[in-house]
């Protein structure tokens, strides 16, 4: 270093002090000097590269670096090259790397350029990251688009093929519907149907041999290092052989088998580091999202096609069934009209009334069938209108005026303001009739006060029809749906809940068919206005339908059915209760008939049900759920019979309100509904109804259902009364037990005092006096003890029956306890002349309640002495493995076999009470105490006569 020129020393000093990667070449041999930061860039080449010719250590990159360095040294002009791609062999393989480099000339002390000073920074990760991010961004944008699986696979292949440096080759396999076959849906860098890229792969047969697809299809990610053995491919910037590949599952959205497998080659010039692996994981994720979206799109498209096909089939069905309905309806209406016209002779008034109901409802059914037929024709595009110039004002005024009698009878005002227009409007008169009648009928249905107005005007070259009312109005949230098929506004007051929700939808379709439009303005509780606009002229109409002859059967029913239905609504004053007339065959005066409250908004249905029930029940009929609720709360009936769908308050709402009120909570409620099927029935029952009857029903079925419901209610009430009676008796028993407990406590006090005083008297007597009165004192003492035992027994009964008996366990020598009880009984045994034998294993220790166990021994021993008739009594106590056995044997009268099961019950005896006395409680108390100790007691015959009691007790 002493011979180095000062310029070299200064340059070396500069680069060594810098923390930025720097390298200096010096002299014709291009000897290199570099700092620690640079040493990390050249990897395995350090430290051998220090002091060597840079042309040797960077030989693989000299084709790129050499010209740049020579130019700088020749011209003396520094350069700057960002993101320069270099081939490096610093990690054991030919690596693709990127550096931002600046080369500057290095001068000696004389000012000659003798070397090069380079400042560089590696930007490999940034370059690769940006490049890979572009690919992921392209795939993400495609994943958000709704396209088919085939299109997605084609787009993924296109995107991958634009990035060969990162993805030398790729295969996309998707799982078939059978779950065991993978199908090739896209390839990059490989020919399809090659040995390395078969069109289909059977996972069971070939899944292990082809790219390890079976394991990947089960969710495992594989790294294959033998690509060269499978296929000859090159990749990377310098076309080196591809040696490795990743085989990754394409995840599904749920916890199910993967959608397929992505096979992707790894660049031969990049190691599979964390960044490269993360890139491929994100790539597989993007492919998965794109495929899942595509499959969801295809599934949705298939569902839409299926629904469209179903809709077409439904339309065809409605068309066919409507035609089939019209034939029997025509055969019903024709003869009924013939009879009502009197052509078959005069009819009784009752028969005329019944035929009138039949005619009205058949006409209503025909109108509904015609609406369905119109819809099916409109949807199928088969309706054949015939447009002809028409005075729209005159036709509309004539149709609307038909409702005047019904409107005025309901207390409303009808305003028809239809001045002549400047020119006729081309209309199909039958179809326009449906538009006007539906709008006016709808206005009347929802209007209870005020007026209904029908006006025609001209505006901006178009004819206008406006139907305005002051009715209940339409909620703002419902307005966007008001013209949808089968849509009905819920919880809005109307004259009837009947309807199908197709009237306004049909209006819109018919107006659209005329080239017009319809819109609605409404405010709740203020009213609604429907406005129909139709263009003048014929430019908007199909020329072939102008004045075209009618080839289809007309579905127009005329004004009469609409007006008759409105008249039925107008006479229905909703709050009024209709009381049934007396039955034709009244029952005996002393028999009270059950009262049925009937709620139905259809007047004909009310009349029919009332006529069916009136001979057997008192029937009060109302027209909606609110009126039924007010009637039931004010005067509860025996049964409520309610329709489900009604205005103001429906049947389910009525049911809930009655169940919520205390005095109507248990009312039997039977619901009527047109909704058939098991689901509807279960829904009705689950809502709290006692029964659910589906329309249509027969008179006989209705009567049977009402009677059976009333009978079930009667039986339930009888059971409830019995339950109340039982509870009253149980309360009396509890009161008696409480009294026994209190009385026993009260009796023990004077008895204890009596015993103490008796003992004091005995101690105070002289020996002579004791001799004279000793027998009497002994008898008194026995009587007091017996009375004390009876009081204790009564107290036990009270505690046991009320569940208040508590055991006080302690470690007890049961042999000592039994011996003490037997000792107390020896005097009584001698008096009765009964030999008493005791055999005890001592000691017999365990956890027992000492006072209760003494009570048990005393009861058994007393019984043995009482019923032993002077014959021997044996008491035995012996140990077992986990417990003890106490046996009391007598040779007395014994216990008959039929009585053995009941002698342990309360107040039970095996002998007549007049002969032996007793309360029948001793053995019952004994059993209770033994079982409280987790023990058991049983009785058997003593050989030769008598009874043997065995008690088994655990020690703990």
mmCIF file of C-alpha atoms in Angstrom, residues 47 92 96 219 302 306 445 487 515-516 543 572 704 717 797 819 854 901 921 923 935:
data_model
loop_
_atom_site.group_PDB
_atom_site.id
_atom_site.type_symbol
_atom_site.label_atom_id
_atom_site.label_comp_id
_atom_site.label_asym_id
_atom_site.label_seq_id
_atom_site.Cartn_x
_atom_site.Cartn_y
_atom_site.Cartn_z
ATOM 1 C CA UNK A 47 -13.921 -12.864 -0.648
ATOM 2 C CA UNK A 92 -25.018 -21.625 -7.304
ATOM 3 C CA UNK A 96 -31.772 -13.137 -13.113
ATOM 4 C CA UNK A 219 -55.675 -29.951 -1.436
ATOM 5 C CA UNK A 302 -78.784 -21.874 -15.827
ATOM 6 C CA UNK A 306 -84.736 -22.804 -15.970
ATOM 7 C CA UNK A 445 -112.655 -1.140 -2.657
ATOM 8 C CA UNK A 487 -98.334 -8.132 -5.314
ATOM 9 C CA UNK A 515 -98.580 2.118 -26.543
ATOM 10 C CA UNK A 516 -99.412 4.073 -23.398
ATOM 11 C CA UNK A 543 -100.669 -1.923 -38.766
ATOM 12 C CA UNK A 572 -121.458 -4.649 4.050
ATOM 13 C CA UNK A 704 -118.316 -32.023 12.637
ATOM 14 C CA UNK A 717 -112.470 -27.544 30.975
ATOM 15 C CA UNK A 797 -95.336 -38.027 59.404
ATOM 16 C CA UNK A 819 -77.689 -52.953 72.135
ATOM 17 C CA UNK A 854 -82.637 -45.962 67.159
ATOM 18 C CA UNK A 901 -96.311 -55.027 49.751
ATOM 19 C CA UNK A 921 -97.260 -45.558 60.639
ATOM 20 C CA UNK A 923 -93.211 -49.445 59.257
ATOM 21 C CA UNK A 935 -80.683 -48.722 52.354
#
